[in-house]
Short mmCIF file of C-alpha atoms and ligand atoms in Angstrom, two decimals:
data_model
loop_
_atom_site.label_atom_id
_atom_site.label_comp_id
_atom_site.label_asym_id
_atom_site.label_seq_id
_atom_site.Cartn_x
_atom_site.Cartn_y
_atom_site.Cartn_z
CA MET V 1 0.00 0.00 0.00
CA SER V 2 2.75 2.46 0.79
CA GLU V 3 4.81 3.99 -1.95
CA ARG V 4 8.29 5.52 -2.10
CA SER V 5 8.48 8.91 -3.74
CA SER V 6 11.37 11.20 -4.55
CA SER V 7 11.86 14.37 -2.54
CA ASP V 8 9.24 17.08 -2.81
CA PRO V 9 9.35 18.47 -6.39
CA SER V 10 7.26 21.60 -5.77
CA GLY V 11 9.39 23.14 -3.06
CA SER V 12 6.29 23.55 -0.90
CA GLN V 13 6.82 23.01 2.76
CA TYR V 14 3.78 22.32 4.90
CA LEU V 15 1.82 19.26 5.78
CA LEU V 16 -1.97 19.31 5.85
CA ALA V 17 -3.03 16.84 8.57
CA ILE V 18 -6.56 15.48 8.97
CA GLU V 19 -8.00 13.68 12.01
CA SER V 20 -11.46 12.11 12.21
CA THR V 21 -10.97 8.82 14.05
CA CYS V 22 -13.72 9.26 16.67
CA ASP V 23 -15.84 12.32 17.42
CA GLU V 24 -13.41 15.17 16.77
CA THR V 25 -13.12 16.61 13.26
CA ALA V 26 -9.73 18.29 13.04
CA ALA V 27 -7.24 19.66 10.54
CA ALA V 28 -3.90 21.41 10.93
CA VAL V 29 -1.22 22.97 8.73
CA LEU V 30 2.16 21.94 10.11
CA ALA V 31 5.73 23.02 9.51
CA ARG V 32 8.56 20.53 9.70
CA ASP V 33 10.07 22.22 12.77
CA GLY V 34 6.92 21.67 14.84
CA ARG V 35 5.26 25.04 14.23
CA VAL V 36 1.49 24.95 13.86
CA LEU V 37 0.44 27.46 11.21
CA GLY V 38 -3.26 26.74 11.34
CA GLU V 39 -5.47 24.44 13.37
CA CYS V 40 -9.18 23.81 13.62
CA ILE V 41 -11.07 21.27 15.77
CA ALA V 42 -14.85 20.81 15.66
CA THR V 43 -16.11 18.80 18.61
CA GLN V 44 -19.34 16.80 18.61
CA GLU V 45 -19.90 16.55 22.37
CA SER V 46 -23.34 18.14 22.28
CA LEU V 47 -24.51 15.59 19.67
CA HIS V 48 -23.52 12.56 21.75
CA GLU V 49 -24.28 13.91 25.21
CA ARG V 50 -27.81 12.55 25.52
CA PHE V 51 -26.55 9.05 24.67
CA ALA V 52 -23.70 9.34 27.22
CA GLY V 53 -21.32 7.89 24.62
CA VAL V 54 -20.22 8.34 21.02
CA VAL V 55 -22.81 7.03 18.53
CA PRO V 56 -20.82 5.92 15.45
CA GLU V 57 -23.48 6.82 12.86
CA ILE V 58 -24.02 10.27 14.31
CA ALA V 59 -20.26 10.81 14.47
CA ALA V 60 -19.77 9.88 10.80
CA ARG V 61 -22.55 12.19 9.62
CA ALA V 62 -21.25 15.05 11.72
CA HIS V 63 -17.73 14.55 10.29
CA LEU V 64 -19.22 14.76 6.81
CA GLU V 65 -20.79 18.15 7.56
CA ARG V 66 -17.68 19.52 9.24
CA ILE V 67 -14.68 18.16 7.38
CA LEU V 68 -14.48 20.71 4.56
CA PRO V 69 -15.11 23.81 6.71
CA VAL V 70 -12.53 22.53 9.22
CA ILE V 71 -9.88 22.01 6.52
CA ASP V 72 -10.73 25.36 4.95
CA THR V 73 -10.45 27.16 8.31
CA SER V 74 -7.05 25.66 9.09
CA MET V 75 -5.73 26.60 5.63
CA ARG V 76 -7.04 30.17 5.91
CA GLN V 77 -5.63 30.55 9.40
CA ALA V 78 -2.25 29.43 8.08
CA CYS V 79 -2.57 31.80 5.08
CA VAL V 80 -1.59 29.01 2.71
CA ASP V 81 -3.04 27.46 -0.41
CA SER V 82 -2.47 24.11 -2.09
CA SER V 83 0.85 25.28 -3.56
CA ASN V 84 2.30 25.47 -0.04
CA ILE V 85 1.24 21.95 0.88
CA CYS V 86 3.74 19.15 0.25
CA ALA V 87 1.66 16.19 1.50
CA ILE V 88 -1.66 15.28 3.07
CA ALA V 89 -1.58 13.24 6.26
CA VAL V 90 -4.62 11.41 7.55
CA ALA V 91 -5.24 9.12 10.52
CA THR V 92 -6.35 5.81 9.02
CA HIS V 93 -6.30 3.51 12.07
CA PRO V 94 -7.59 2.66 14.58
CA GLY V 95 -10.98 4.33 14.92
CA LEU V 96 -14.68 4.16 14.09
CA PRO V 97 -15.10 2.89 10.50
CA GLY V 98 -17.52 5.59 9.32
CA SER V 99 -15.53 8.37 10.99
CA LEU V 100 -12.23 7.17 9.50
CA LEU V 101 -13.72 6.97 6.02
CA VAL V 102 -14.82 10.61 6.04
CA GLY V 103 -11.31 11.88 6.83
CA LEU V 104 -9.70 9.44 4.44
CA SER V 105 -12.06 10.32 1.58
CA ALA V 106 -11.40 14.03 2.06
CA ALA V 107 -7.64 13.42 2.16
CA LYS V 108 -7.77 11.30 -1.00
CA ALA V 109 -9.87 13.88 -2.85
CA LEU V 110 -7.40 16.65 -2.01
CA ALA V 111 -4.40 14.46 -2.83
CA LEU V 112 -5.90 13.74 -6.24
CA ALA V 113 -7.06 17.29 -6.97
CA TRP V 114 -3.79 18.90 -5.83
CA SER V 115 -1.47 16.11 -7.03
CA LYS V 116 0.06 15.69 -3.57
CA PRO V 117 1.26 12.55 -1.82
CA LEU V 118 -0.96 10.95 0.79
CA ILE V 119 0.39 9.65 4.11
CA GLY V 120 -1.74 7.42 6.34
CA ILE V 121 -0.87 7.52 10.03
CA ASN V 122 -1.58 5.41 13.09
CA HIS V 123 -3.66 7.46 15.54
CA VAL V 124 -2.24 5.67 18.60
CA GLN V 125 1.32 6.37 17.48
CA ALA V 126 0.35 9.99 16.85
CA HIS V 127 -0.80 10.32 20.51
CA ILE V 128 2.74 9.47 21.66
CA TYR V 129 4.40 11.54 18.92
CA ALA V 130 2.52 14.54 20.39
CA CYS V 131 4.83 14.33 23.44
CA GLY V 132 7.83 15.35 21.36
CA ILE V 133 6.40 18.01 19.05
CA GLY V 134 8.52 21.16 19.19
CA LYS V 135 11.18 19.52 21.41
CA PRO V 136 14.82 19.71 20.28
CA GLU V 137 15.71 16.10 21.15
CA SER V 138 13.96 12.95 19.96
CA ILE V 139 11.77 11.22 22.54
CA PHE V 140 12.55 7.80 21.02
CA PRO V 141 13.25 5.08 22.06
CA CYS V 142 10.81 5.12 24.97
CA VAL V 143 8.04 3.30 26.75
CA GLY V 144 4.76 4.71 25.41
CA LEU V 145 1.53 4.73 27.41
CA VAL V 146 -1.53 5.62 25.36
CA VAL V 147 -4.43 6.28 27.70
CA SER V 148 -7.61 7.51 26.09
CA GLY V 149 -11.30 6.77 25.63
CA GLY V 150 -10.53 3.82 23.35
CA HIS V 151 -7.07 2.63 24.45
CA THR V 152 -5.01 1.96 27.52
CA ASN V 153 -1.89 0.29 26.19
CA LEU V 154 1.82 0.15 26.88
CA TYR V 155 4.37 -0.15 24.07
CA ARG V 156 8.07 -0.33 23.54
CA CYS V 157 8.47 2.48 21.01
CA ASN V 158 11.75 1.85 19.21
CA SER V 159 11.08 4.74 16.82
CA PRO V 160 8.03 6.89 15.98
CA ILE V 161 6.60 4.02 13.91
CA ASP V 162 8.33 0.85 15.06
CA TRP V 163 6.44 -0.30 18.14
CA VAL V 164 6.05 -3.51 20.11
CA TYR V 165 2.94 -4.07 22.23
CA LEU V 166 3.79 -4.75 25.91
CA GLY V 167 0.34 -4.94 27.46
CA GLY V 168 -2.95 -3.15 27.75
CA THR V 169 -6.48 -3.23 28.99
CA ILE V 170 -8.28 -6.53 28.83
CA ASP V 171 -11.70 -4.81 28.97
CA ASP V 172 -12.54 -1.10 29.29
CA ALA V 173 -10.11 1.68 28.45
CA ALA V 174 -9.36 4.08 31.33
CA GLY V 175 -11.17 6.97 29.62
CA GLU V 176 -14.18 4.77 29.01
CA ALA V 177 -14.27 3.90 32.73
CA PHE V 178 -14.03 7.63 33.60
CA ASP V 179 -16.93 8.34 31.26
CA LYS V 180 -19.12 5.53 32.62
CA VAL V 181 -18.50 6.38 36.28
CA ALA V 182 -19.20 10.03 35.44
CA VAL V 183 -22.64 8.96 34.15
CA MET V 184 -23.28 7.21 37.51
CA LEU V 185 -22.42 10.48 39.23
CA GLY V 186 -24.78 12.45 37.01
CA LEU V 187 -21.99 14.36 35.24
CA PRO V 188 -22.05 15.59 31.61
CA PHE V 189 -20.36 13.76 28.70
CA PRO V 190 -17.48 13.20 28.14
CA GLY V 191 -17.16 12.64 31.85
CA GLY V 192 -13.38 12.47 32.41
CA PRO V 193 -12.72 16.20 32.83
CA TYR V 194 -15.92 16.73 34.89
CA LEU V 195 -15.13 13.79 37.15
CA SER V 196 -11.61 15.01 37.82
CA LYS V 197 -12.97 18.46 38.67
CA LEU V 198 -15.41 16.93 41.16
CA ALA V 199 -12.63 14.73 42.57
CA VAL V 200 -10.71 17.80 43.73
CA GLN V 201 -13.32 18.28 46.48
CA GLY V 202 -13.21 14.65 47.61
CA ASP V 203 -10.92 12.42 49.64
CA PRO V 204 -9.09 9.90 47.40
CA GLU V 205 -8.58 7.57 50.37
CA SER V 206 -12.18 7.57 51.58
CA ILE V 207 -13.31 4.46 49.64
CA ALA V 208 -11.08 1.41 49.04
CA PHE V 209 -12.00 0.63 45.43
CA PRO V 210 -10.14 -2.33 43.86
CA ARG V 211 -6.97 -1.91 41.80
CA PRO V 212 -7.38 -4.81 39.34
CA LEU V 213 -4.17 -6.64 38.27
CA LEU V 214 -2.07 -4.23 40.30
CA ASP V 215 -0.56 -7.00 42.42
CA ASP V 216 0.40 -9.14 39.43
CA PRO V 217 3.89 -8.01 38.38
CA SER V 218 3.99 -10.66 35.65
CA ARG V 219 1.52 -8.68 33.55
CA LEU V 220 1.65 -5.22 32.02
CA ASP V 221 -2.13 -5.32 31.60
CA PHE V 222 -5.00 -3.26 32.94
CA SER V 223 -8.62 -4.05 33.78
CA PHE V 224 -11.13 -1.33 34.61
CA SER V 225 -14.43 -3.10 34.19
CA GLY V 226 -14.49 -4.57 37.74
CA LEU V 227 -13.51 -1.22 39.21
CA LYS V 228 -16.41 0.40 37.38
CA THR V 229 -18.79 -2.26 38.77
CA ALA V 230 -17.40 -1.73 42.28
CA VAL V 231 -18.25 1.97 41.98
CA ARG V 232 -21.74 1.05 40.80
CA TYR V 233 -22.31 -1.23 43.81
CA HIS V 234 -20.94 1.39 46.16
CA ILE V 235 -23.40 3.96 44.83
CA ALA V 236 -26.25 1.43 44.93
CA GLY V 237 -25.25 0.64 48.53
CA ALA V 238 -25.83 4.28 49.33
CA GLY V 239 -29.51 3.57 48.72
CA ASN V 240 -29.76 4.62 45.12
CA ARG V 241 -31.61 2.02 43.07
CA ASP V 242 -30.85 3.37 39.62
CA TRP V 243 -27.21 4.12 40.46
CA THR V 244 -27.55 7.80 39.80
CA SER V 245 -26.33 10.31 42.32
CA ALA V 246 -29.80 11.63 43.23
CA ILE V 247 -29.62 10.77 46.93
CA MET V 248 -25.90 11.15 47.46
CA SER V 249 -24.61 14.26 49.13
CA ASP V 250 -22.15 16.45 47.23
CA ARG V 251 -19.44 15.26 49.61
CA GLN V 252 -20.26 11.59 48.94
CA ARG V 253 -20.18 12.15 45.18
CA ALA V 254 -16.85 13.93 45.44
CA ASP V 255 -15.42 11.09 47.57
CA VAL V 256 -16.54 8.50 44.99
CA ALA V 257 -14.98 10.57 42.18
CA ALA V 258 -11.69 11.06 44.05
CA SER V 259 -11.41 7.42 45.18
CA PHE V 260 -12.21 6.08 41.71
CA GLU V 261 -9.76 8.48 40.08
CA GLN V 262 -7.05 7.43 42.54
CA ALA V 263 -7.64 3.73 41.82
CA VAL V 264 -7.21 4.34 38.06
CA ILE V 265 -4.12 6.48 38.62
CA ASP V 266 -2.51 3.83 40.85
CA CYS V 267 -2.96 1.20 38.13
CA LEU V 268 -1.59 3.47 35.40
CA VAL V 269 1.41 4.64 37.42
CA VAL V 270 2.44 1.21 38.76
CA LYS V 271 2.20 -0.58 35.39
CA SER V 272 3.97 2.24 33.54
CA MET V 273 6.88 2.14 35.97
CA LEU V 274 6.95 -1.65 35.68
CA ALA V 275 7.19 -1.30 31.88
CA VAL V 276 10.09 1.13 32.30
CA GLU V 277 11.84 -1.33 34.59
CA ARG V 278 11.20 -4.32 32.31
CA THR V 279 12.31 -2.68 29.08
CA LYS V 280 15.26 -0.90 30.70
CA LEU V 281 14.21 2.14 28.68
CA ASN V 282 14.46 4.94 31.18
CA ARG V 283 12.14 7.25 29.26
CA LEU V 284 8.33 7.25 29.50
CA CYS V 285 6.02 9.12 27.10
CA VAL V 286 2.30 9.45 27.73
CA GLY V 287 -0.49 10.63 25.45
CA GLY V 288 -4.27 10.37 24.98
CA GLY V 289 -7.19 12.16 26.62
CA VAL V 290 -6.71 10.79 30.15
CA ALA V 291 -3.14 12.11 30.12
CA ALA V 292 -4.72 15.56 30.52
CA ASN V 293 -5.73 14.55 34.07
CA ARG V 294 -3.90 16.82 36.48
CA ARG V 295 -3.60 14.40 39.41
CA PHE V 296 -2.34 11.66 37.11
CA ARG V 297 0.30 13.96 35.64
CA GLU V 298 1.51 15.03 39.09
CA GLN V 299 1.66 11.50 40.52
CA LEU V 300 3.38 10.05 37.46
CA GLN V 301 5.93 12.86 37.58
CA ARG V 302 6.65 12.05 41.23
CA ALA V 303 7.05 8.34 40.45
CA CYS V 304 9.44 9.13 37.59
CA ASP V 305 11.42 11.58 39.73
CA ARG V 306 11.85 8.92 42.42
CA ARG V 307 13.27 6.50 39.87
CA GLY V 308 15.21 9.06 37.85
CA THR V 309 13.11 8.32 34.75
CA GLU V 310 12.66 10.92 32.01
CA LEU V 311 8.95 11.70 31.57
CA HIS V 312 7.26 13.37 28.61
CA ILE V 313 3.51 13.91 28.79
CA ALA V 314 1.81 15.59 25.86
CA ASP V 315 0.75 19.16 26.47
CA PRO V 316 -2.86 19.05 27.79
CA SER V 317 -4.06 20.71 24.57
CA LEU V 318 -2.51 17.83 22.59
CA CYS V 319 -3.76 14.98 24.81
CA THR V 320 -7.28 14.78 23.44
CA ASP V 321 -7.78 14.11 19.73
CA ASN V 322 -6.31 16.76 17.44
CA ALA V 323 -4.65 17.05 14.02
CA VAL V 324 -1.38 18.58 15.22
CA MET V 325 -0.15 15.15 16.26
CA GLY V 326 -0.41 14.28 12.56
CA ALA V 327 3.11 15.78 12.44
CA LEU V 328 4.05 12.11 12.78
CA ALA V 329 3.67 11.99 8.98
CA TRP V 330 6.87 14.06 8.60
CA GLU V 331 8.76 10.96 9.73
CA ARG V 332 7.54 9.08 6.66
CA TYR V 333 7.60 12.04 4.29
CA SER V 334 11.23 12.80 5.07
CA VAL V 335 12.29 9.35 3.83
CA GLY V 336 9.98 9.49 0.81
CA ASP V 337 7.59 6.90 2.21
CA THR V 338 4.09 7.86 1.05
CA ASP V 339 0.84 6.03 0.23
CA THR V 340 -1.15 5.56 -2.95
CA LEU V 341 -4.82 6.38 -3.43
CA GLU V 342 -5.52 2.75 -2.58
CA LEU V 343 -4.85 3.55 1.07
CA ASP V 344 -7.62 2.06 3.20
CA ALA V 345 -8.98 2.61 6.71
CA GLN V 346 -8.22 -0.09 9.32
CA PRO V 347 -10.70 0.40 12.16
CA GLY V 348 -9.24 -2.33 14.44
CA LEU V 349 -6.17 -1.81 16.57
CA LEU V 350 -3.11 -3.76 15.47
CA ARG V 351 -2.08 -4.63 18.97
CA HIS V 352 1.07 -6.62 18.90
CA ARG V 353 2.98 -4.77 16.28
CA THR V 354 1.63 -1.40 15.31
CA LYS V 355 3.98 -0.65 12.46
O1 KG4 J 1 -7.72 10.81 23.21
P1 KG4 J 1 -9.17 11.13 23.28
O2 KG4 J 1 -9.60 12.54 22.94
O3 KG4 J 1 -10.02 10.21 22.35
C1 KG4 J 1 -9.74 8.88 22.12
O4 KG4 J 1 -8.84 8.60 21.29
O5 KG4 J 1 -10.40 8.07 22.80
O6 KG4 J 1 -9.65 10.75 24.77
C2 KG4 J 1 -10.93 11.01 25.24
C3 KG4 J 1 -11.05 10.43 26.63
C4 KG4 J 1 -12.47 10.50 27.19
O7 KG4 J 1 -12.79 9.26 27.75
C5 KG4 J 1 -12.37 11.59 28.25
O8 KG4 J 1 -13.29 11.46 29.30
C6 KG4 J 1 -10.96 11.40 28.73
O9 KG4 J 1 -10.22 11.14 27.56
N1 KG4 J 1 -10.43 12.59 29.43
C7 KG4 J 1 -10.10 12.60 30.73
C8 KG4 J 1 -9.69 13.92 31.01
N2 KG4 J 1 -9.78 14.66 29.87
C9 KG4 J 1 -10.24 13.82 28.89
N3 KG4 J 1 -10.11 11.65 31.66
C10 KG4 J 1 -9.72 11.97 32.90
N4 KG4 J 1 -9.33 13.21 33.26
C11 KG4 J 1 -9.28 14.21 32.36
N5 KG4 J 1 -8.89 15.43 32.73
ZN1 ZN J 2 -7.33 9.46 20.44
#
């Protein structure tokens, strides 16, 4: 599927990156040195809120309405036209099939109309690449933790695109657990940021929620489904039949939020440090929506400081889905590795080897 091309014949210098893997429609115009010339993200939160989760069909239709205005806005903001674009990058995997196809179709249409090369990128790899954007030194090799609404996985990242899967969630992703517990607490969607805000007022040690797989050092895996159920039973035990927060006091809700958040953080921190120890790579890079969580960032930093491990966490603005992390495509472009118009979307995650 991929194709080798000679160096850029037009002398143009920017990458147009497109992201539409889930419920964010995003585009960015990116310089090779990490500068962002233009960026536009259209969120769909209000469309999915009443379902308390992303509805794939709604997401795909919303992408269709937004993709061209989003691309147009990022190009205008950057004050560039097609002559300044040297390649079109698009996230092709993993993601929701309908959502991926909208971004990919737009990227292909522009590649054809403008006669530019197309570069498909792995969205999970882009989340880790975001940790190094604009930094003078390479962040590779490293242990990569991708912790988002769809993934909670650890990798040995030999290079930006040569990865080996080390372990990951065997059921829910951490962000998914945040979102589901947030629903139980009556918080808006997506629940992660709201839950962490509520948690600030609670006591993280007030409820002893389980830390699944934490005591098993033989595995670099996570499991959040049982933790989520434990929260549900705790809330039900407070006398609430439908597991909503209606009869919980504000203090009780905050304690549940803080204790749940702490249980997730403990699992993420312990397994990440174990991966660092196992791989003997003393550098940890973390990306994905949950990496925006303030308490998680602080506690992981402390754990890394104790061990003398170098930590790179993506800037909070680059943790949730965005097109700037599509700068990953420069890695392929710079060696003339581009794709043909036969490039296809691959919704499933290639777990064991993500190359
Ligand atoms: O990376 P992302 O935008 O999309 C996926 O690729 O899944 O991650 C979205 C996830 C959601 O589950 C959201 O609730 C969670 O990241 N999230 C957070 C925070 N900000 C976003 N979870 C916990 N604390 C946060 N501050
Ligand atoms: Zn993502």
